[in-house]
Amino acid sequence: MHRVVLICCASGCLLVDGIRPRTDSAEYPAHASSKGITIAAAALAPDRVKKLFATDLNSAGYVVLEVAIYPEPGREIDASWNDFLLKIGSDSSGVRPAAPRAIAELIDRKYNPPRRNGRGVDVYEGASVGYETGRDPVTGRQVHGVYTGTSVGVGSGGPGSYPGPMGPDPRMVRDELEKLALPEGRTTQPVAGYLYFPKPAGKVKKTVFELTYYGEDGKIRVFIPHATN
């Protein structure tokens, strides 16, 4: 669960992370209600995702949904990413949202894959440049200059086992996705944000997304039309 900022007042604690919910749940392409809770959602088209996020979630293989939860006045909810399950097409068994930290680690590994040396060990090569002084062993004269060298490291390929990251900074990826994600925690106010779902294998066709919310008092199913640019 990612950390959120709380503002406490007479009406309770308000979650202020994520994005601003739309004025009414009916402003979303899809919404459904049950037992004092309304779930509303919209699918983001790839072009929209590209404009909203610095992270390339399209190439990374994620579907992004804008999701909002509206409790009825006085009703407290406990929002959690794991309360949601998405089915994409009739052949999908359903997937949970991916955590921003996990997405950041996967993207990092995409840009920094380990290289095997044929013996099941990950090998990483590095280069070094430095400046040295000393005496020539033949003439005895003082010498100085720039030197270069190489180094080899081995590891299991886990995060941080390679020198010099390439591609986007995983911390910046994680922070961006966490900041815009659906807030988690207890609140009596509407909350909204994005959820990031792994795409199923193969091409995602223009179909209806089936989003199911598993709350404390049962489930709510929302059918979201495919996004258009």
mmCIF file with all atom_site columns, C-alpha atoms in Angstrom:
data_model
loop_
_atom_site.group_PDB
_atom_site.id
_atom_site.type_symbol
_atom_site.label_atom_id
_atom_site.label_alt_id
_atom_site.label_comp_id
_atom_site.label_asym_id
_atom_site.label_entity_id
_atom_site.label_seq_id
_atom_site.pdbx_PDB_ins_code
_atom_site.Cartn_x
_atom_site.Cartn_y
_atom_site.Cartn_z
_atom_site.occupancy
_atom_site.B_iso_or_equiv
_atom_site.pdbx_formal_charge
_atom_site.auth_seq_id
_atom_site.auth_comp_id
_atom_site.auth_asym_id
_atom_site.auth_atom_id
_atom_site.pdbx_PDB_model_num
ATOM 1   C CA . MET A 1 1   ? 0.000   0.000   0.000   1.00 0.00 ? 1   MET A CA 1
ATOM 2   C CA . HIS A 1 2   ? 1.498   3.324   -0.989  1.00 0.00 ? 2   HIS A CA 1
ATOM 3   C CA . ARG A 1 3   ? 1.580   6.273   1.354   1.00 0.00 ? 3   ARG A CA 1
ATOM 4   C CA . VAL A 1 4   ? -1.040  8.987   0.975   1.00 0.00 ? 4   VAL A CA 1
ATOM 5   C CA . VAL A 1 5   ? -1.413  12.438  2.457   1.00 0.00 ? 5   VAL A CA 1
ATOM 6   C CA . LEU A 1 6   ? -4.271  12.931  4.881   1.00 0.00 ? 6   LEU A CA 1
ATOM 7   C CA . ILE A 1 7   ? -6.032  16.182  5.743   1.00 0.00 ? 7   ILE A CA 1
ATOM 8   C CA . CYS A 1 8   ? -8.140  15.816  8.862   1.00 0.00 ? 8   CYS A CA 1
ATOM 9   C CA . CYS A 1 9   ? -11.052 18.074  9.649   1.00 0.00 ? 9   CYS A CA 1
ATOM 10  C CA . ALA A 1 10  ? -14.388 17.923  11.392  1.00 0.00 ? 10  ALA A CA 1
ATOM 11  C CA . SER A 1 11  ? -15.860 15.690  8.701   1.00 0.00 ? 11  SER A CA 1
ATOM 12  C CA . GLY A 1 12  ? -13.044 13.144  8.940   1.00 0.00 ? 12  GLY A CA 1
ATOM 13  C CA . CYS A 1 13  ? -9.805  12.385  7.096   1.00 0.00 ? 13  CYS A CA 1
ATOM 14  C CA . LEU A 1 14  ? -9.664  13.145  3.384   1.00 0.00 ? 14  LEU A CA 1
ATOM 15  C CA . LEU A 1 15  ? -7.353  11.326  0.992   1.00 0.00 ? 15  LEU A CA 1
ATOM 16  C CA . VAL A 1 16  ? -5.737  13.913  -1.274  1.00 0.00 ? 16  VAL A CA 1
ATOM 17  C CA . ASP A 1 17  ? -3.504  11.703  -3.418  1.00 0.00 ? 17  ASP A CA 1
ATOM 18  C CA . GLY A 1 18  ? -4.557  10.482  -6.875  1.00 0.00 ? 18  GLY A CA 1
ATOM 19  C CA . ILE A 1 19  ? -6.611  12.789  -9.120  1.00 0.00 ? 19  ILE A CA 1
ATOM 20  C CA . ARG A 1 20  ? -9.751  14.864  -8.636  1.00 0.00 ? 20  ARG A CA 1
ATOM 21  C CA . PRO A 1 21  ? -12.959 12.814  -9.005  1.00 0.00 ? 21  PRO A CA 1
ATOM 22  C CA . ARG A 1 22  ? -15.422 14.044  -11.582 1.00 0.00 ? 22  ARG A CA 1
ATOM 23  C CA . THR A 1 23  ? -18.359 16.009  -10.200 1.00 0.00 ? 23  THR A CA 1
ATOM 24  C CA . ASP A 1 24  ? -20.756 13.110  -10.651 1.00 0.00 ? 24  ASP A CA 1
ATOM 25  C CA . SER A 1 25  ? -20.278 9.399   -11.321 1.00 0.00 ? 25  SER A CA 1
ATOM 26  C CA . ALA A 1 26  ? -22.543 9.761   -14.381 1.00 0.00 ? 26  ALA A CA 1
ATOM 27  C CA . GLU A 1 27  ? -19.773 11.760  -16.058 1.00 0.00 ? 27  GLU A CA 1
ATOM 28  C CA . TYR A 1 28  ? -17.809 8.526   -16.500 1.00 0.00 ? 28  TYR A CA 1
ATOM 29  C CA . PRO A 1 29  ? -18.522 6.201   -19.439 1.00 0.00 ? 29  PRO A CA 1
ATOM 30  C CA . ALA A 1 30  ? -19.434 3.428   -16.982 1.00 0.00 ? 30  ALA A CA 1
ATOM 31  C CA . HIS A 1 31  ? -20.709 3.325   -13.415 1.00 0.00 ? 31  HIS A CA 1
ATOM 32  C CA . ALA A 1 32  ? -22.633 1.002   -11.115 1.00 0.00 ? 32  ALA A CA 1
ATOM 33  C CA . SER A 1 33  ? -23.830 1.152   -7.500  1.00 0.00 ? 33  SER A CA 1
ATOM 34  C CA . SER A 1 34  ? -24.547 -1.209  -4.625  1.00 0.00 ? 34  SER A CA 1
ATOM 35  C CA . LYS A 1 35  ? -25.098 -0.774  -0.892  1.00 0.00 ? 35  LYS A CA 1
ATOM 36  C CA . GLY A 1 36  ? -24.119 2.870   -0.701  1.00 0.00 ? 36  GLY A CA 1
ATOM 37  C CA . ILE A 1 37  ? -21.050 2.732   -2.975  1.00 0.00 ? 37  ILE A CA 1
ATOM 38  C CA . THR A 1 38  ? -20.742 3.726   -6.623  1.00 0.00 ? 38  THR A CA 1
ATOM 39  C CA . ILE A 1 39  ? -17.849 2.636   -8.813  1.00 0.00 ? 39  ILE A CA 1
ATOM 40  C CA . ALA A 1 40  ? -17.203 4.689   -11.941 1.00 0.00 ? 40  ALA A CA 1
ATOM 41  C CA . ALA A 1 41  ? -14.515 4.143   -14.552 1.00 0.00 ? 41  ALA A CA 1
ATOM 42  C CA . ALA A 1 42  ? -13.132 5.089   -17.943 1.00 0.00 ? 42  ALA A CA 1
ATOM 43  C CA . ALA A 1 43  ? -10.539 3.369   -20.121 1.00 0.00 ? 43  ALA A CA 1
ATOM 44  C CA . LEU A 1 44  ? -7.679  5.529   -21.380 1.00 0.00 ? 44  LEU A CA 1
ATOM 45  C CA . ALA A 1 45  ? -6.729  5.322   -25.043 1.00 0.00 ? 45  ALA A CA 1
ATOM 46  C CA . PRO A 1 46  ? -3.020  4.734   -25.777 1.00 0.00 ? 46  PRO A CA 1
ATOM 47  C CA . ASP A 1 47  ? -2.609  8.297   -27.092 1.00 0.00 ? 47  ASP A CA 1
ATOM 48  C CA . ARG A 1 48  ? -4.088  9.662   -23.885 1.00 0.00 ? 48  ARG A CA 1
ATOM 49  C CA . VAL A 1 49  ? -1.780  7.491   -21.778 1.00 0.00 ? 49  VAL A CA 1
ATOM 50  C CA . LYS A 1 50  ? 1.210   8.764   -23.742 1.00 0.00 ? 50  LYS A CA 1
ATOM 51  C CA . LYS A 1 51  ? 0.244   12.390  -23.003 1.00 0.00 ? 51  LYS A CA 1
ATOM 52  C CA . LEU A 1 52  ? -0.522  11.874  -19.301 1.00 0.00 ? 52  LEU A CA 1
ATOM 53  C CA . PHE A 1 53  ? 2.501   9.829   -18.278 1.00 0.00 ? 53  PHE A CA 1
ATOM 54  C CA . ALA A 1 54  ? 6.216   10.269  -18.823 1.00 0.00 ? 54  ALA A CA 1
ATOM 55  C CA . THR A 1 55  ? 6.484   6.499   -18.334 1.00 0.00 ? 55  THR A CA 1
ATOM 56  C CA . ASP A 1 56  ? 5.817   4.545   -21.544 1.00 0.00 ? 56  ASP A CA 1
ATOM 57  C CA . LEU A 1 57  ? 3.073   2.298   -20.181 1.00 0.00 ? 57  LEU A CA 1
ATOM 58  C CA . ASN A 1 58  ? 1.889   1.359   -23.666 1.00 0.00 ? 58  ASN A CA 1
ATOM 59  C CA . SER A 1 59  ? 5.161   -0.310  -24.649 1.00 0.00 ? 59  SER A CA 1
ATOM 60  C CA . ALA A 1 60  ? 5.492   -1.756  -21.162 1.00 0.00 ? 60  ALA A CA 1
ATOM 61  C CA . GLY A 1 61  ? 2.230   -3.654  -21.727 1.00 0.00 ? 61  GLY A CA 1
ATOM 62  C CA . TYR A 1 62  ? -0.352  -2.021  -19.462 1.00 0.00 ? 62  TYR A CA 1
ATOM 63  C CA . VAL A 1 63  ? -3.971  -0.945  -19.799 1.00 0.00 ? 63  VAL A CA 1
ATOM 64  C CA . VAL A 1 64  ? -4.753  2.187   -17.788 1.00 0.00 ? 64  VAL A CA 1
ATOM 65  C CA . LEU A 1 65  ? -8.166  2.825   -16.255 1.00 0.00 ? 65  LEU A CA 1
ATOM 66  C CA . GLU A 1 66  ? -9.367  5.956   -14.513 1.00 0.00 ? 66  GLU A CA 1
ATOM 67  C CA . VAL A 1 67  ? -11.347 4.693   -11.523 1.00 0.00 ? 67  VAL A CA 1
ATOM 68  C CA . ALA A 1 68  ? -13.430 6.597   -8.971  1.00 0.00 ? 68  ALA A CA 1
ATOM 69  C CA . ILE A 1 69  ? -15.213 5.457   -5.815  1.00 0.00 ? 69  ILE A CA 1
ATOM 70  C CA . TYR A 1 70  ? -18.205 7.439   -4.536  1.00 0.00 ? 70  TYR A CA 1
ATOM 71  C CA . PRO A 1 71  ? -19.477 6.529   -1.057  1.00 0.00 ? 71  PRO A CA 1
ATOM 72  C CA . GLU A 1 72  ? -22.902 7.813   -0.086  1.00 0.00 ? 72  GLU A CA 1
ATOM 73  C CA . PRO A 1 73  ? -22.867 10.673  2.486   1.00 0.00 ? 73  PRO A CA 1
ATOM 74  C CA . GLY A 1 74  ? -21.633 9.447   5.854   1.00 0.00 ? 74  GLY A CA 1
ATOM 75  C CA . ARG A 1 75  ? -20.435 6.113   4.482   1.00 0.00 ? 75  ARG A CA 1
ATOM 76  C CA . GLU A 1 76  ? -16.777 5.224   5.111   1.00 0.00 ? 76  GLU A CA 1
ATOM 77  C CA . ILE A 1 77  ? -14.898 3.060   2.648   1.00 0.00 ? 77  ILE A CA 1
ATOM 78  C CA . ASP A 1 78  ? -11.501 1.372   2.720   1.00 0.00 ? 78  ASP A CA 1
ATOM 79  C CA . ALA A 1 79  ? -10.082 1.779   -0.773  1.00 0.00 ? 79  ALA A CA 1
ATOM 80  C CA . SER A 1 80  ? -7.506  -0.722  -1.988  1.00 0.00 ? 80  SER A CA 1
ATOM 81  C CA . TRP A 1 81  ? -6.047  -1.602  -5.384  1.00 0.00 ? 81  TRP A CA 1
ATOM 82  C CA . ASN A 1 82  ? -6.483  -5.296  -4.619  1.00 0.00 ? 82  ASN A CA 1
ATOM 83  C CA . ASP A 1 83  ? -10.248 -4.795  -4.450  1.00 0.00 ? 83  ASP A CA 1
ATOM 84  C CA . PHE A 1 84  ? -10.300 -4.608  -8.268  1.00 0.00 ? 84  PHE A CA 1
ATOM 85  C CA . LEU A 1 85  ? -10.160 -7.319  -10.921 1.00 0.00 ? 85  LEU A CA 1
ATOM 86  C CA . LEU A 1 86  ? -10.175 -6.620  -14.675 1.00 0.00 ? 86  LEU A CA 1
ATOM 87  C CA . LYS A 1 87  ? -11.245 -8.971  -17.462 1.00 0.00 ? 87  LYS A CA 1
ATOM 88  C CA . ILE A 1 88  ? -10.300 -8.001  -20.998 1.00 0.00 ? 88  ILE A CA 1
ATOM 89  C CA . GLY A 1 89  ? -12.273 -9.958  -23.562 1.00 0.00 ? 89  GLY A CA 1
ATOM 90  C CA . SER A 1 90  ? -14.064 -13.264 -23.175 1.00 0.00 ? 90  SER A CA 1
ATOM 91  C CA . ASP A 1 91  ? -10.861 -15.292 -22.888 1.00 0.00 ? 91  ASP A CA 1
ATOM 92  C CA . SER A 1 92  ? -9.408  -13.332 -19.973 1.00 0.00 ? 92  SER A CA 1
ATOM 93  C CA . SER A 1 93  ? -9.445  -14.899 -16.517 1.00 0.00 ? 93  SER A CA 1
ATOM 94  C CA . GLY A 1 94  ? -8.918  -11.516 -14.897 1.00 0.00 ? 94  GLY A CA 1
ATOM 95  C CA . VAL A 1 95  ? -5.906  -9.621  -13.546 1.00 0.00 ? 95  VAL A CA 1
ATOM 96  C CA . ARG A 1 96  ? -5.258  -7.439  -10.515 1.00 0.00 ? 96  ARG A CA 1
ATOM 97  C CA . PRO A 1 97  ? -3.720  -3.979  -10.835 1.00 0.00 ? 97  PRO A CA 1
ATOM 98  C CA . ALA A 1 98  ? 0.056   -3.866  -10.854 1.00 0.00 ? 98  ALA A CA 1
ATOM 99  C CA . ALA A 1 99  ? 1.753   -1.875  -8.109  1.00 0.00 ? 99  ALA A CA 1
ATOM 100 C CA . PRO A 1 100 ? 3.833   1.098   -9.289  1.00 0.00 ? 100 PRO A CA 1
ATOM 101 C CA . ARG A 1 101 ? 6.945   -0.351  -7.641  1.00 0.00 ? 101 ARG A CA 1
ATOM 102 C CA . ALA A 1 102 ? 6.544   -3.614  -9.572  1.00 0.00 ? 102 ALA A CA 1
ATOM 103 C CA . ILE A 1 103 ? 6.043   -1.728  -12.854 1.00 0.00 ? 103 ILE A CA 1
ATOM 104 C CA . ALA A 1 104 ? 9.165   0.349   -12.201 1.00 0.00 ? 104 ALA A CA 1
ATOM 105 C CA . GLU A 1 105 ? 11.227  -2.784  -11.538 1.00 0.00 ? 105 GLU A CA 1
ATOM 106 C CA . LEU A 1 106 ? 9.985   -4.501  -14.711 1.00 0.00 ? 106 LEU A CA 1
ATOM 107 C CA . ILE A 1 107 ? 10.751  -1.467  -16.863 1.00 0.00 ? 107 ILE A CA 1
ATOM 108 C CA . ASP A 1 108 ? 14.181  -1.190  -15.240 1.00 0.00 ? 108 ASP A CA 1
ATOM 109 C CA . ARG A 1 109 ? 14.952  -4.828  -16.083 1.00 0.00 ? 109 ARG A CA 1
ATOM 110 C CA . LYS A 1 110 ? 13.803  -4.214  -19.667 1.00 0.00 ? 110 LYS A CA 1
ATOM 111 C CA . TYR A 1 111 ? 16.459  -1.527  -20.126 1.00 0.00 ? 111 TYR A CA 1
ATOM 112 C CA . ASN A 1 112 ? 19.107  -3.246  -17.996 1.00 0.00 ? 112 ASN A CA 1
ATOM 113 C CA . PRO A 1 113 ? 18.941  -6.982  -18.712 1.00 0.00 ? 113 PRO A CA 1
ATOM 114 C CA . PRO A 1 114 ? 21.726  -9.130  -17.229 1.00 0.00 ? 114 PRO A CA 1
ATOM 115 C CA . ARG A 1 115 ? 24.155  -10.766 -19.679 1.00 0.00 ? 115 ARG A CA 1
ATOM 116 C CA . ARG A 1 116 ? 24.900  -14.453 -19.125 1.00 0.00 ? 116 ARG A CA 1
ATOM 117 C CA . ASN A 1 117 ? 28.430  -15.796 -19.423 1.00 0.00 ? 117 ASN A CA 1
ATOM 118 C CA . GLY A 1 118 ? 27.329  -19.298 -20.407 1.00 0.00 ? 118 GLY A CA 1
ATOM 119 C CA . ARG A 1 119 ? 27.664  -20.709 -16.881 1.00 0.00 ? 119 ARG A CA 1
ATOM 120 C CA . GLY A 1 120 ? 24.436  -19.361 -15.448 1.00 0.00 ? 120 GLY A CA 1
ATOM 121 C CA . VAL A 1 121 ? 26.111  -16.307 -13.942 1.00 0.00 ? 121 VAL A CA 1
ATOM 122 C CA . ASP A 1 122 ? 25.199  -12.712 -14.793 1.00 0.00 ? 122 ASP A CA 1
ATOM 123 C CA . VAL A 1 123 ? 28.233  -10.719 -15.900 1.00 0.00 ? 123 VAL A CA 1
ATOM 124 C CA . TYR A 1 124 ? 28.406  -6.924  -15.889 1.00 0.00 ? 124 TYR A CA 1
ATOM 125 C CA . GLU A 1 125 ? 31.289  -4.996  -17.405 1.00 0.00 ? 125 GLU A CA 1
ATOM 126 C CA . GLY A 1 126 ? 32.310  -1.551  -16.290 1.00 0.00 ? 126 GLY A CA 1
ATOM 127 C CA . ALA A 1 127 ? 34.902  1.009   -17.339 1.00 0.00 ? 127 ALA A CA 1
ATOM 128 C CA . SER A 1 128 ? 36.923  3.333   -15.134 1.00 0.00 ? 128 SER A CA 1
ATOM 129 C CA . VAL A 1 129 ? 38.882  6.494   -15.872 1.00 0.00 ? 129 VAL A CA 1
ATOM 130 C CA . GLY A 1 130 ? 41.289  8.098   -13.428 1.00 0.00 ? 130 GLY A CA 1
ATOM 131 C CA . TYR A 1 131 ? 44.373  10.246  -12.925 1.00 0.00 ? 131 TYR A CA 1
ATOM 132 C CA . GLU A 1 132 ? 47.618  8.899   -11.472 1.00 0.00 ? 132 GLU A CA 1
ATOM 133 C CA . THR A 1 133 ? 51.111  10.094  -10.546 1.00 0.00 ? 133 THR A CA 1
ATOM 134 C CA . GLY A 1 134 ? 54.305  8.187   -9.780  1.00 0.00 ? 134 GLY A CA 1
ATOM 135 C CA . ARG A 1 135 ? 57.871  7.483   -10.910 1.00 0.00 ? 135 ARG A CA 1
ATOM 136 C CA . ASP A 1 136 ? 58.990  5.783   -14.090 1.00 0.00 ? 136 ASP A CA 1
ATOM 137 C CA . PRO A 1 137 ? 60.678  2.522   -12.962 1.00 0.00 ? 137 PRO A CA 1
ATOM 138 C CA . VAL A 1 138 ? 63.403  2.903   -15.666 1.00 0.00 ? 138 VAL A CA 1
ATOM 139 C CA . THR A 1 139 ? 64.282  6.618   -15.611 1.00 0.00 ? 139 THR A CA 1
ATOM 140 C CA . GLY A 1 140 ? 63.147  7.433   -12.065 1.00 0.00 ? 140 GLY A CA 1
ATOM 141 C CA . ARG A 1 141 ? 61.410  10.571  -13.340 1.00 0.00 ? 141 ARG A CA 1
ATOM 142 C CA . GLN A 1 142 ? 58.091  11.766  -11.908 1.00 0.00 ? 142 GLN A CA 1
ATOM 143 C CA . VAL A 1 143 ? 55.222  10.975  -14.318 1.00 0.00 ? 143 VAL A CA 1
ATOM 144 C CA . HIS A 1 144 ? 51.499  11.642  -14.326 1.00 0.00 ? 144 HIS A CA 1
ATOM 145 C CA . GLY A 1 145 ? 48.531  11.166  -16.624 1.00 0.00 ? 145 GLY A CA 1
ATOM 146 C CA . VAL A 1 146 ? 45.104  9.691   -17.291 1.00 0.00 ? 146 VAL A CA 1
ATOM 147 C CA . TYR A 1 147 ? 44.523  5.964   -17.158 1.00 0.00 ? 147 TYR A CA 1
ATOM 148 C CA . THR A 1 148 ? 41.624  3.740   -18.198 1.00 0.00 ? 148 THR A CA 1
ATOM 149 C CA . GLY A 1 149 ? 40.627  0.306   -17.032 1.00 0.00 ? 149 GLY A CA 1
ATOM 150 C CA . THR A 1 150 ? 37.869  -2.244  -17.077 1.00 0.00 ? 150 THR A CA 1
ATOM 151 C CA . SER A 1 151 ? 36.179  -4.224  -14.339 1.00 0.00 ? 151 SER A CA 1
ATOM 152 C CA . VAL A 1 152 ? 33.895  -7.224  -14.324 1.00 0.00 ? 152 VAL A CA 1
ATOM 153 C CA . GLY A 1 153 ? 31.200  -7.970  -11.775 1.00 0.00 ? 153 GLY A CA 1
ATOM 154 C CA . VAL A 1 154 ? 28.927  -10.956 -11.282 1.00 0.00 ? 154 VAL A CA 1
ATOM 155 C CA . GLY A 1 155 ? 25.497  -11.222 -9.715  1.00 0.00 ? 155 GLY A CA 1
ATOM 156 C CA . SER A 1 156 ? 22.117  -12.848 -9.808  1.00 0.00 ? 156 SER A CA 1
ATOM 157 C CA . GLY A 1 157 ? 20.493  -10.129 -11.877 1.00 0.00 ? 157 GLY A CA 1
ATOM 158 C CA . GLY A 1 158 ? 18.432  -8.646  -9.033  1.00 0.00 ? 158 GLY A CA 1
ATOM 159 C CA . PRO A 1 159 ? 17.676  -4.940  -8.732  1.00 0.00 ? 159 PRO A CA 1
ATOM 160 C CA . GLY A 1 160 ? 20.811  -2.895  -8.139  1.00 0.00 ? 160 GLY A CA 1
ATOM 161 C CA . SER A 1 161 ? 23.232  -5.669  -9.196  1.00 0.00 ? 161 SER A CA 1
ATOM 162 C CA . TYR A 1 162 ? 24.371  -3.834  -12.315 1.00 0.00 ? 162 TYR A CA 1
ATOM 163 C CA . PRO A 1 163 ? 26.316  -0.577  -12.467 1.00 0.00 ? 163 PRO A CA 1
ATOM 164 C CA . GLY A 1 164 ? 25.119  2.519   -14.269 1.00 0.00 ? 164 GLY A CA 1
ATOM 165 C CA . PRO A 1 165 ? 21.350  2.231   -14.895 1.00 0.00 ? 165 PRO A CA 1
ATOM 166 C CA . MET A 1 166 ? 20.103  2.915   -18.407 1.00 0.00 ? 166 MET A CA 1
ATOM 167 C CA . GLY A 1 167 ? 16.633  4.031   -19.453 1.00 0.00 ? 167 GLY A CA 1
ATOM 168 C CA . PRO A 1 168 ? 14.184  5.792   -17.103 1.00 0.00 ? 168 PRO A CA 1
ATOM 169 C CA . ASP A 1 169 ? 15.047  6.124   -13.435 1.00 0.00 ? 169 ASP A CA 1
ATOM 170 C CA . PRO A 1 170 ? 12.968  3.438   -11.650 1.00 0.00 ? 170 PRO A CA 1
ATOM 171 C CA . ARG A 1 171 ? 12.420  5.734   -8.671  1.00 0.00 ? 171 ARG A CA 1
ATOM 172 C CA . MET A 1 172 ? 10.939  8.418   -10.907 1.00 0.00 ? 172 MET A CA 1
ATOM 173 C CA . VAL A 1 173 ? 8.718   5.840   -12.623 1.00 0.00 ? 173 VAL A CA 1
ATOM 174 C CA . ARG A 1 174 ? 7.464   4.576   -9.269  1.00 0.00 ? 174 ARG A CA 1
ATOM 175 C CA . ASP A 1 175 ? 6.872   8.073   -7.882  1.00 0.00 ? 175 ASP A CA 1
ATOM 176 C CA . GLU A 1 176 ? 4.939   9.217   -10.963 1.00 0.00 ? 176 GLU A CA 1
ATOM 177 C CA . LEU A 1 177 ? 2.659   6.172   -10.998 1.00 0.00 ? 177 LEU A CA 1
ATOM 178 C CA . GLU A 1 178 ? 2.080   6.264   -7.226  1.00 0.00 ? 178 GLU A CA 1
ATOM 179 C CA . LYS A 1 179 ? 1.186   9.953   -7.285  1.00 0.00 ? 179 LYS A CA 1
ATOM 180 C CA . LEU A 1 180 ? -1.528  9.436   -9.903  1.00 0.00 ? 180 LEU A CA 1
ATOM 181 C CA . ALA A 1 181 ? -2.797  6.057   -8.719  1.00 0.00 ? 181 ALA A CA 1
ATOM 182 C CA . LEU A 1 182 ? -6.142  5.528   -7.007  1.00 0.00 ? 182 LEU A CA 1
ATOM 183 C CA . PRO A 1 183 ? -5.568  6.439   -3.339  1.00 0.00 ? 183 PRO A CA 1
ATOM 184 C CA . GLU A 1 184 ? -5.632  3.650   -0.784  1.00 0.00 ? 184 GLU A CA 1
ATOM 185 C CA . GLY A 1 185 ? -7.006  3.962   2.726   1.00 0.00 ? 185 GLY A CA 1
ATOM 186 C CA . ARG A 1 186 ? -10.162 4.842   4.623   1.00 0.00 ? 186 ARG A CA 1
ATOM 187 C CA . THR A 1 187 ? -12.221 7.858   3.627   1.00 0.00 ? 187 THR A CA 1
ATOM 188 C CA . THR A 1 188 ? -15.778 9.179   3.564   1.00 0.00 ? 188 THR A CA 1
ATOM 189 C CA . GLN A 1 189 ? -15.111 11.294  0.465   1.00 0.00 ? 189 GLN A CA 1
ATOM 190 C CA . PRO A 1 190 ? -15.059 10.359  -3.244  1.00 0.00 ? 190 PRO A CA 1
ATOM 191 C CA . VAL A 1 191 ? -11.603 9.367   -4.490  1.00 0.00 ? 191 VAL A CA 1
ATOM 192 C CA . ALA A 1 192 ? -10.219 8.832   -7.976  1.00 0.00 ? 192 ALA A CA 1
ATOM 193 C CA . GLY A 1 193 ? -7.007  7.828   -9.676  1.00 0.00 ? 193 GLY A CA 1
ATOM 194 C CA . TYR A 1 194 ? -5.486  5.454   -12.185 1.00 0.00 ? 194 TYR A CA 1
ATOM 195 C CA . LEU A 1 195 ? -5.063  1.690   -12.025 1.00 0.00 ? 195 LEU A CA 1
ATOM 196 C CA . TYR A 1 196 ? -2.508  -0.116  -14.182 1.00 0.00 ? 196 TYR A CA 1
ATOM 197 C CA . PHE A 1 197 ? -3.469  -3.563  -15.441 1.00 0.00 ? 197 PHE A CA 1
ATOM 198 C CA . PRO A 1 198 ? -1.155  -5.941  -17.341 1.00 0.00 ? 198 PRO A CA 1
ATOM 199 C CA . LYS A 1 199 ? -2.410  -6.633  -20.842 1.00 0.00 ? 199 LYS A CA 1
ATOM 200 C CA . PRO A 1 200 ? -3.194  -10.252 -21.700 1.00 0.00 ? 200 PRO A CA 1
ATOM 201 C CA . ALA A 1 201 ? -0.973  -12.059 -24.189 1.00 0.00 ? 201 ALA A CA 1
ATOM 202 C CA . GLY A 1 202 ? -1.676  -11.083 -27.776 1.00 0.00 ? 202 GLY A CA 1
ATOM 203 C CA . LYS A 1 203 ? -3.323  -7.993  -29.209 1.00 0.00 ? 203 LYS A CA 1
ATOM 204 C CA . VAL A 1 204 ? -5.983  -6.262  -27.140 1.00 0.00 ? 204 VAL A CA 1
ATOM 205 C CA . LYS A 1 205 ? -9.057  -5.940  -29.317 1.00 0.00 ? 205 LYS A CA 1
ATOM 206 C CA . LYS A 1 206 ? -11.574 -3.125  -29.063 1.00 0.00 ? 206 LYS A CA 1
ATOM 207 C CA . THR A 1 207 ? -13.841 -4.783  -26.564 1.00 0.00 ? 207 THR A CA 1
ATOM 208 C CA . VAL A 1 208 ? -15.640 -4.033  -23.340 1.00 0.00 ? 208 VAL A CA 1
ATOM 209 C CA . PHE A 1 209 ? -13.537 -4.115  -20.179 1.00 0.00 ? 209 PHE A CA 1
ATOM 210 C CA . GLU A 1 210 ? -15.192 -5.869  -17.245 1.00 0.00 ? 210 GLU A CA 1
ATOM 211 C CA . LEU A 1 211 ? -14.057 -4.304  -13.978 1.00 0.00 ? 211 LEU A CA 1
ATOM 212 C CA . THR A 1 212 ? -15.191 -5.924  -10.722 1.00 0.00 ? 212 THR A CA 1
ATOM 213 C CA . TYR A 1 213 ? -14.885 -4.257  -7.336  1.00 0.00 ? 213 TYR A CA 1
ATOM 214 C CA . TYR A 1 214 ? -14.793 -6.565  -4.312  1.00 0.00 ? 214 TYR A CA 1
ATOM 215 C CA . GLY A 1 215 ? -15.765 -4.384  -1.381  1.00 0.00 ? 215 GLY A CA 1
ATOM 216 C CA . GLU A 1 216 ? -16.560 -5.066  2.232   1.00 0.00 ? 216 GLU A CA 1
ATOM 217 C CA . ASP A 1 217 ? -20.267 -5.543  1.440   1.00 0.00 ? 217 ASP A CA 1
ATOM 218 C CA . GLY A 1 218 ? -20.036 -7.473  -1.800  1.00 0.00 ? 218 GLY A CA 1
ATOM 219 C CA . LYS A 1 219 ? -18.987 -6.861  -5.369  1.00 0.00 ? 219 LYS A CA 1
ATOM 220 C CA . ILE A 1 220 ? -19.868 -4.288  -8.010  1.00 0.00 ? 220 ILE A CA 1
ATOM 221 C CA . ARG A 1 221 ? -19.342 -5.031  -11.695 1.00 0.00 ? 221 ARG A CA 1
ATOM 222 C CA . VAL A 1 222 ? -18.764 -2.245  -14.216 1.00 0.00 ? 222 VAL A CA 1
ATOM 223 C CA . PHE A 1 223 ? -18.616 -2.729  -18.004 1.00 0.00 ? 223 PHE A CA 1
ATOM 224 C CA . ILE A 1 224 ? -16.338 -0.109  -19.546 1.00 0.00 ? 224 ILE A CA 1
ATOM 225 C CA . PRO A 1 225 ? -16.374 0.603   -23.288 1.00 0.00 ? 225 PRO A CA 1
ATOM 226 C CA . HIS A 1 226 ? -13.045 0.510   -25.103 1.00 0.00 ? 226 HIS A CA 1
ATOM 227 C CA . ALA A 1 227 ? -11.341 3.881   -25.180 1.00 0.00 ? 227 ALA A CA 1
ATOM 228 C CA . THR A 1 228 ? -11.352 6.021   -28.290 1.00 0.00 ? 228 THR A CA 1
ATOM 229 C CA . ASN A 1 229 ? -8.751  8.645   -29.097 1.00 0.00 ? 229 ASN A CA 1
#
